[in-house]
Amino acid sequence: MDFVCAPAGIVDARWPKQGMKDMQAAGFSAVMLDAALGHPARLMEKGKSEPGMKAFLVAAKDSGCRLPLAMAPNLLPETKREDLAGRIEALAKETLAECVAAGCPKLVLHPLFAGIERDALWDENRAYFLRMAEAARAQGVQLLLVNDVRSVNGHYVRGLLASGRAMREMVDALNEAAGEDVFGCCLDMQAAGACGQDLYDFVHEVGARLQAVLLTDTDGDGRKQLLPYTLAERGQSEADWLGVIRGLRAAGFDGLLVLALRDTAAACPPLLRPALLAFAKKTGEYLAWQVGMEREIAKYPQRVLFGAGRMCRNYLLNYGKEYPPLFTCDNNPATWGTEVDGLPVKPPEALRELPEDCAIFICNIYYRDIEAQLRETGLRNPVAYFNDECPPRVVLEKMEKRG
């Protein structure tokens, strides 16, 4: 997986240098080329000037940030003007040219909708996407279609490509028409959140076609883009993090994770923004870790656990059959010689007998203390943390019943 930061709310397209420096200082090495910064929807009417993307591209090059993904401009869902669909297509082609110049291999496209009758949306967009494919294919750029919403009397509802099934059918039809895999999928959690969609089902439907995910918290009507885990109600996040993480993990996702925090970053005072971005980087790394949990477990030929409590049972229920641990150990002498769901519990001294390629997965909330304990003993084994906060719901229910 590659981890990318979306610049909206952080970078001003007219004076992008400081925003790029702040992202780089926070540890972000990859940034999304968001053409909406240079061509915002409010500036698309005739007679209005647009800042363009030249300054942004220069700042990205000077900072050394990679641009693995670009997003073409899009209209707000409530836009009604009929003459803007052509303007969006022209800007998408400009963004494609910028992708080529910047060495950016993927471009996200939204469906057209302004001025198009609902029963003509599929055919009109199919034709639009295929026109874009002619230029993209020649330049080696992959086009990623993104799920969308539309506005009905001010309320957001599912758009043309809102469901995983519609996305899969459109991408497959386009690739068949193009004669090669020019198209893939991008999941926007903001659009999905506006429609209350089950993200596990979406990811399951599109499968390997999914190449990028825009990670964000959003309000109930999908108009905000917030740092993950910052929008909560009664102690629970409103975004479907359980669904998206489980879905990406089950699909073996290995694409682009794009952290989108436009409104959180824009509302943060500039002098505090570096601290916010540093935390955002940690948040993104945590999400990548959760998505890649099974891949992390699978990369070691052998493994043991450290901890004989609930996290140990969580591991055994989810991964015990496919990736069986040799044993678990615990600092509590009362647990030595007992079993956890058939797994022997041993004292920490038993770890000295392990081959050096056997990983030790800490299954206890005192991660750092236990890691320091292991290092102080001189063990050279790989040490990893296990804390699967997104197991299947049925597993969580079983664990609650068992205490």
CSV table of N, CA, C and O in Angstrom, one decimal, residues 293-343:
chain,number,residue,atom,x,y,z
A,293,MET,N,-3.3,-6.0,8.4
A,293,MET,CA,-3.1,-6.8,9.6
A,293,MET,C,-2.8,-8.3,9.2
A,293,MET,O,-1.8,-8.9,9.7
A,294,GLU,N,-3.6,-8.8,8.4
A,294,GLU,CA,-3.4,-10.2,8.0
A,294,GLU,C,-2.1,-10.4,7.2
A,294,GLU,O,-1.4,-11.4,7.3
A,295,ARG,N,-1.8,-9.4,6.4
A,295,ARG,CA,-0.6,-9.5,5.6
A,295,ARG,C,0.7,-9.5,6.5
A,295,ARG,O,1.7,-10.1,6.3
A,296,GLU,N,0.5,-8.7,7.6
A,296,GLU,CA,1.6,-8.6,8.6
A,296,GLU,C,1.8,-9.9,9.3
A,296,GLU,O,3.0,-10.4,9.5
A,297,ILE,N,0.7,-10.6,9.6
A,297,ILE,CA,0.8,-11.9,10.3
A,297,ILE,C,1.4,-12.9,9.3
A,297,ILE,O,2.2,-13.8,9.7
A,298,ALA,N,1.0,-12.9,8.1
A,298,ALA,CA,1.3,-13.9,7.1
A,298,ALA,C,2.8,-13.9,6.7
A,298,ALA,O,3.3,-14.9,6.2
A,299,LYS,N,3.5,-12.8,6.9
A,299,LYS,CA,4.8,-12.6,6.3
A,299,LYS,C,5.9,-13.4,7.2
A,299,LYS,O,7.0,-13.5,6.7
A,300,TYR,N,5.5,-13.9,8.3
A,300,TYR,CA,6.4,-14.6,9.2
A,300,TYR,C,6.2,-16.1,9.1
A,300,TYR,O,5.0,-16.6,9.1
A,301,PRO,N,7.2,-16.9,9.0
A,301,PRO,CA,7.1,-18.4,8.9
A,301,PRO,C,6.5,-19.0,10.2
A,301,PRO,O,5.8,-20.0,10.1
A,302,GLN,N,6.8,-18.4,11.3
A,302,GLN,CA,6.3,-18.9,12.6
A,302,GLN,C,6.0,-17.7,13.5
A,302,GLN,O,6.6,-16.6,13.3
A,303,ARG,N,5.1,-17.9,14.5
A,303,ARG,CA,4.8,-16.8,15.4
A,303,ARG,C,4.3,-17.3,16.7
A,303,ARG,O,3.9,-18.5,16.8
A,304,VAL,N,4.6,-16.5,17.7
A,304,VAL,CA,4.0,-16.8,19.1
A,304,VAL,C,3.3,-15.5,19.5
A,304,VAL,O,3.5,-14.4,18.9
A,305,LEU,N,2.5,-15.6,20.5
A,305,LEU,CA,1.8,-14.5,21.1
A,305,LEU,C,2.3,-14.1,22.4
A,305,LEU,O,2.8,-15.0,23.1
A,306,PHE,N,2.1,-12.9,22.8
A,306,PHE,CA,2.4,-12.5,24.2
A,306,PHE,C,1.2,-11.8,24.8
A,306,PHE,O,0.8,-10.7,24.4
A,307,GLY,N,0.5,-12.5,25.7
A,307,GLY,CA,-0.7,-12.1,26.3
A,307,GLY,C,-1.7,-13.2,26.2
A,307,GLY,O,-1.8,-13.9,25.2
A,308,ALA,N,-2.4,-13.4,27.3
A,308,ALA,CA,-3.3,-14.6,27.4
A,308,ALA,C,-4.8,-14.1,27.7
A,308,ALA,O,-5.6,-14.9,28.2
A,309,GLY,N,-5.1,-12.9,27.2
A,309,GLY,CA,-6.4,-12.4,27.5
A,309,GLY,C,-7.3,-12.3,26.2
A,309,GLY,O,-7.2,-13.2,25.4
A,310,ARG,N,-8.1,-11.3,26.2
A,310,ARG,CA,-9.1,-11.2,25.1
A,310,ARG,C,-8.5,-11.0,23.7
A,310,ARG,O,-9.0,-11.5,22.8
A,311,MET,N,-7.4,-10.2,23.7
A,311,MET,CA,-6.8,-10.1,22.3
A,311,MET,C,-6.2,-11.4,21.8
A,311,MET,O,-6.2,-11.6,20.6
A,312,CYS,N,-5.8,-12.3,22.7
A,312,CYS,CA,-5.3,-13.6,22.3
A,312,CYS,C,-6.5,-14.4,21.7
A,312,CYS,O,-6.3,-15.0,20.7
A,313,ARG,N,-7.6,-14.3,22.4
A,313,ARG,CA,-8.8,-15.1,21.9
A,313,ARG,C,-9.2,-14.5,20.6
A,313,ARG,O,-9.7,-15.2,19.6
A,314,ASN,N,-9.1,-13.1,20.4
A,314,ASN,CA,-9.5,-12.5,19.2
A,314,ASN,C,-8.6,-13.0,18.1
A,314,ASN,O,-9.1,-13.4,17.0
A,315,TYR,N,-7.3,-13.1,18.3
A,315,TYR,CA,-6.4,-13.7,17.3
A,315,TYR,C,-6.8,-15.1,16.9
A,315,TYR,O,-6.8,-15.4,15.7
A,316,LEU,N,-7.0,-15.9,17.9
A,316,LEU,CA,-7.3,-17.3,17.6
A,316,LEU,C,-8.6,-17.5,16.9
A,316,LEU,O,-8.7,-18.3,16.0
A,317,LEU,N,-9.6,-16.7,17.2
A,317,LEU,CA,-10.9,-16.8,16.5
A,317,LEU,C,-10.8,-16.3,15.0
A,317,LEU,O,-11.4,-16.9,14.1
A,318,ASN,N,-9.9,-15.3,14.8
A,318,ASN,CA,-9.8,-14.8,13.4
A,318,ASN,C,-8.7,-15.4,12.6
A,318,ASN,O,-8.9,-15.5,11.4
A,319,TYR,N,-7.6,-15.7,13.2
A,319,TYR,CA,-6.4,-16.1,12.4
A,319,TYR,C,-5.8,-17.4,12.9
A,319,TYR,O,-4.8,-17.9,12.3
A,320,GLY,N,-6.3,-18.0,14.0
A,320,GLY,CA,-5.7,-19.2,14.6
A,320,GLY,C,-5.6,-20.4,13.7
A,320,GLY,O,-4.6,-21.1,13.7
A,321,LYS,N,-6.5,-20.6,12.8
A,321,LYS,CA,-6.5,-21.8,11.9
A,321,LYS,C,-5.5,-21.6,10.8
A,321,LYS,O,-4.7,-22.5,10.5
A,322,GLU,N,-5.5,-20.4,10.2
A,322,GLU,CA,-4.6,-20.2,9.0
A,322,GLU,C,-3.2,-19.9,9.4
A,322,GLU,O,-2.2,-20.3,8.8
A,323,TYR,N,-3.0,-19.2,10.6
A,323,TYR,CA,-1.7,-18.8,11.0
A,323,TYR,C,-1.6,-19.2,12.5
A,323,TYR,O,-1.6,-18.3,13.4
A,324,PRO,N,-1.5,-20.5,12.8
A,324,PRO,CA,-1.5,-20.9,14.2
A,324,PRO,C,-0.2,-20.5,14.9
A,324,PRO,O,0.9,-20.7,14.4
A,325,PRO,N,-0.3,-19.9,16.1
A,325,PRO,CA,0.8,-19.6,16.9
A,325,PRO,C,1.4,-20.9,17.6
A,325,PRO,O,0.6,-21.8,17.8
A,326,LEU,N,2.6,-20.9,17.9
A,326,LEU,CA,3.2,-22.0,18.6
A,326,LEU,C,2.7,-22.1,20.1
A,326,LEU,O,2.4,-23.2,20.6
A,327,PHE,N,2.6,-20.9,20.7
A,327,PHE,CA,2.1,-20.8,22.0
A,327,PHE,C,1.9,-19.4,22.3
A,327,PHE,O,2.2,-18.5,21.5
A,328,THR,N,1.3,-19.0,23.5
A,328,THR,CA,1.3,-17.7,24.0
A,328,THR,C,2.0,-17.6,25.3
A,328,THR,O,2.1,-18.7,26.0
A,329,CYS,N,2.5,-16.5,25.7
A,329,CYS,CA,3.1,-16.4,27.1
A,329,CYS,C,2.5,-15.2,27.8
A,329,CYS,O,1.8,-14.3,27.1
A,330,ASP,N,2.7,-15.1,29.1
A,330,ASP,CA,2.1,-14.0,29.8
A,330,ASP,C,3.0,-13.7,31.1
A,330,ASP,O,3.7,-14.6,31.5
A,331,ASN,N,2.9,-12.5,31.5
A,331,ASN,CA,3.7,-12.1,32.7
A,331,ASN,C,3.1,-12.6,34.0
A,331,ASN,O,3.7,-12.5,35.1
A,332,ASN,N,1.8,-13.0,34.0
A,332,ASN,CA,1.1,-13.5,35.2
A,332,ASN,C,1.4,-14.9,35.4
A,332,ASN,O,0.9,-15.8,34.7
A,333,PRO,N,2.1,-15.3,36.5
A,333,PRO,CA,2.4,-16.7,36.8
A,333,PRO,C,1.2,-17.6,36.9
A,333,PRO,O,1.3,-18.8,36.7
A,334,ALA,N,0.0,-17.0,37.3
A,334,ALA,CA,-1.2,-17.8,37.5
A,334,ALA,C,-1.7,-18.4,36.2
A,334,ALA,O,-2.4,-19.4,36.2
A,335,THR,N,-1.2,-17.8,35.0
A,335,THR,CA,-1.7,-18.4,33.7
A,335,THR,C,-0.8,-19.4,33.2
A,335,THR,O,-1.2,-20.2,32.3
A,336,TRP,N,0.4,-19.6,33.7
A,336,TRP,CA,1.4,-20.5,33.2
A,336,TRP,C,0.9,-22.0,33.4
A,336,TRP,O,0.4,-22.3,34.4
A,337,GLY,N,1.0,-22.7,32.3
A,337,GLY,CA,0.6,-24.1,32.4
A,337,GLY,C,-0.9,-24.3,32.0
A,337,GLY,O,-1.4,-25.4,31.9
A,338,THR,N,-1.6,-23.1,31.8
A,338,THR,CA,-3.0,-23.2,31.4
A,338,THR,C,-3.1,-23.1,29.9
A,338,THR,O,-2.1,-23.1,29.2
A,339,GLU,N,-4.3,-23.1,29.4
A,339,GLU,CA,-4.6,-22.9,27.9
A,339,GLU,C,-5.6,-21.8,27.7
A,339,GLU,O,-6.5,-21.6,28.5
A,340,VAL,N,-5.5,-21.2,26.5
A,340,VAL,CA,-6.5,-20.3,26.0
A,340,VAL,C,-7.0,-20.9,24.7
A,340,VAL,O,-6.3,-20.9,23.7
A,341,ASP,N,-8.2,-21.4,24.7
A,341,ASP,CA,-8.8,-22.1,23.6
A,341,ASP,C,-7.8,-23.1,23.0
A,341,ASP,O,-7.7,-23.2,21.7
A,342,GLY,N,-7.2,-23.9,23.8
A,342,GLY,CA,-6.3,-25.0,23.4
A,342,GLY,C,-4.9,-24.6,23.2
A,342,GLY,O,-4.0,-25.4,22.9
A,343,LEU,N,-4.6,-23.3,23.3
A,343,LEU,CA,-3.2,-22.8,23.1
A,343,LEU,C,-2.5,-22.7,24.4
A,343,LEU,O,-3.0,-22.1,25.3
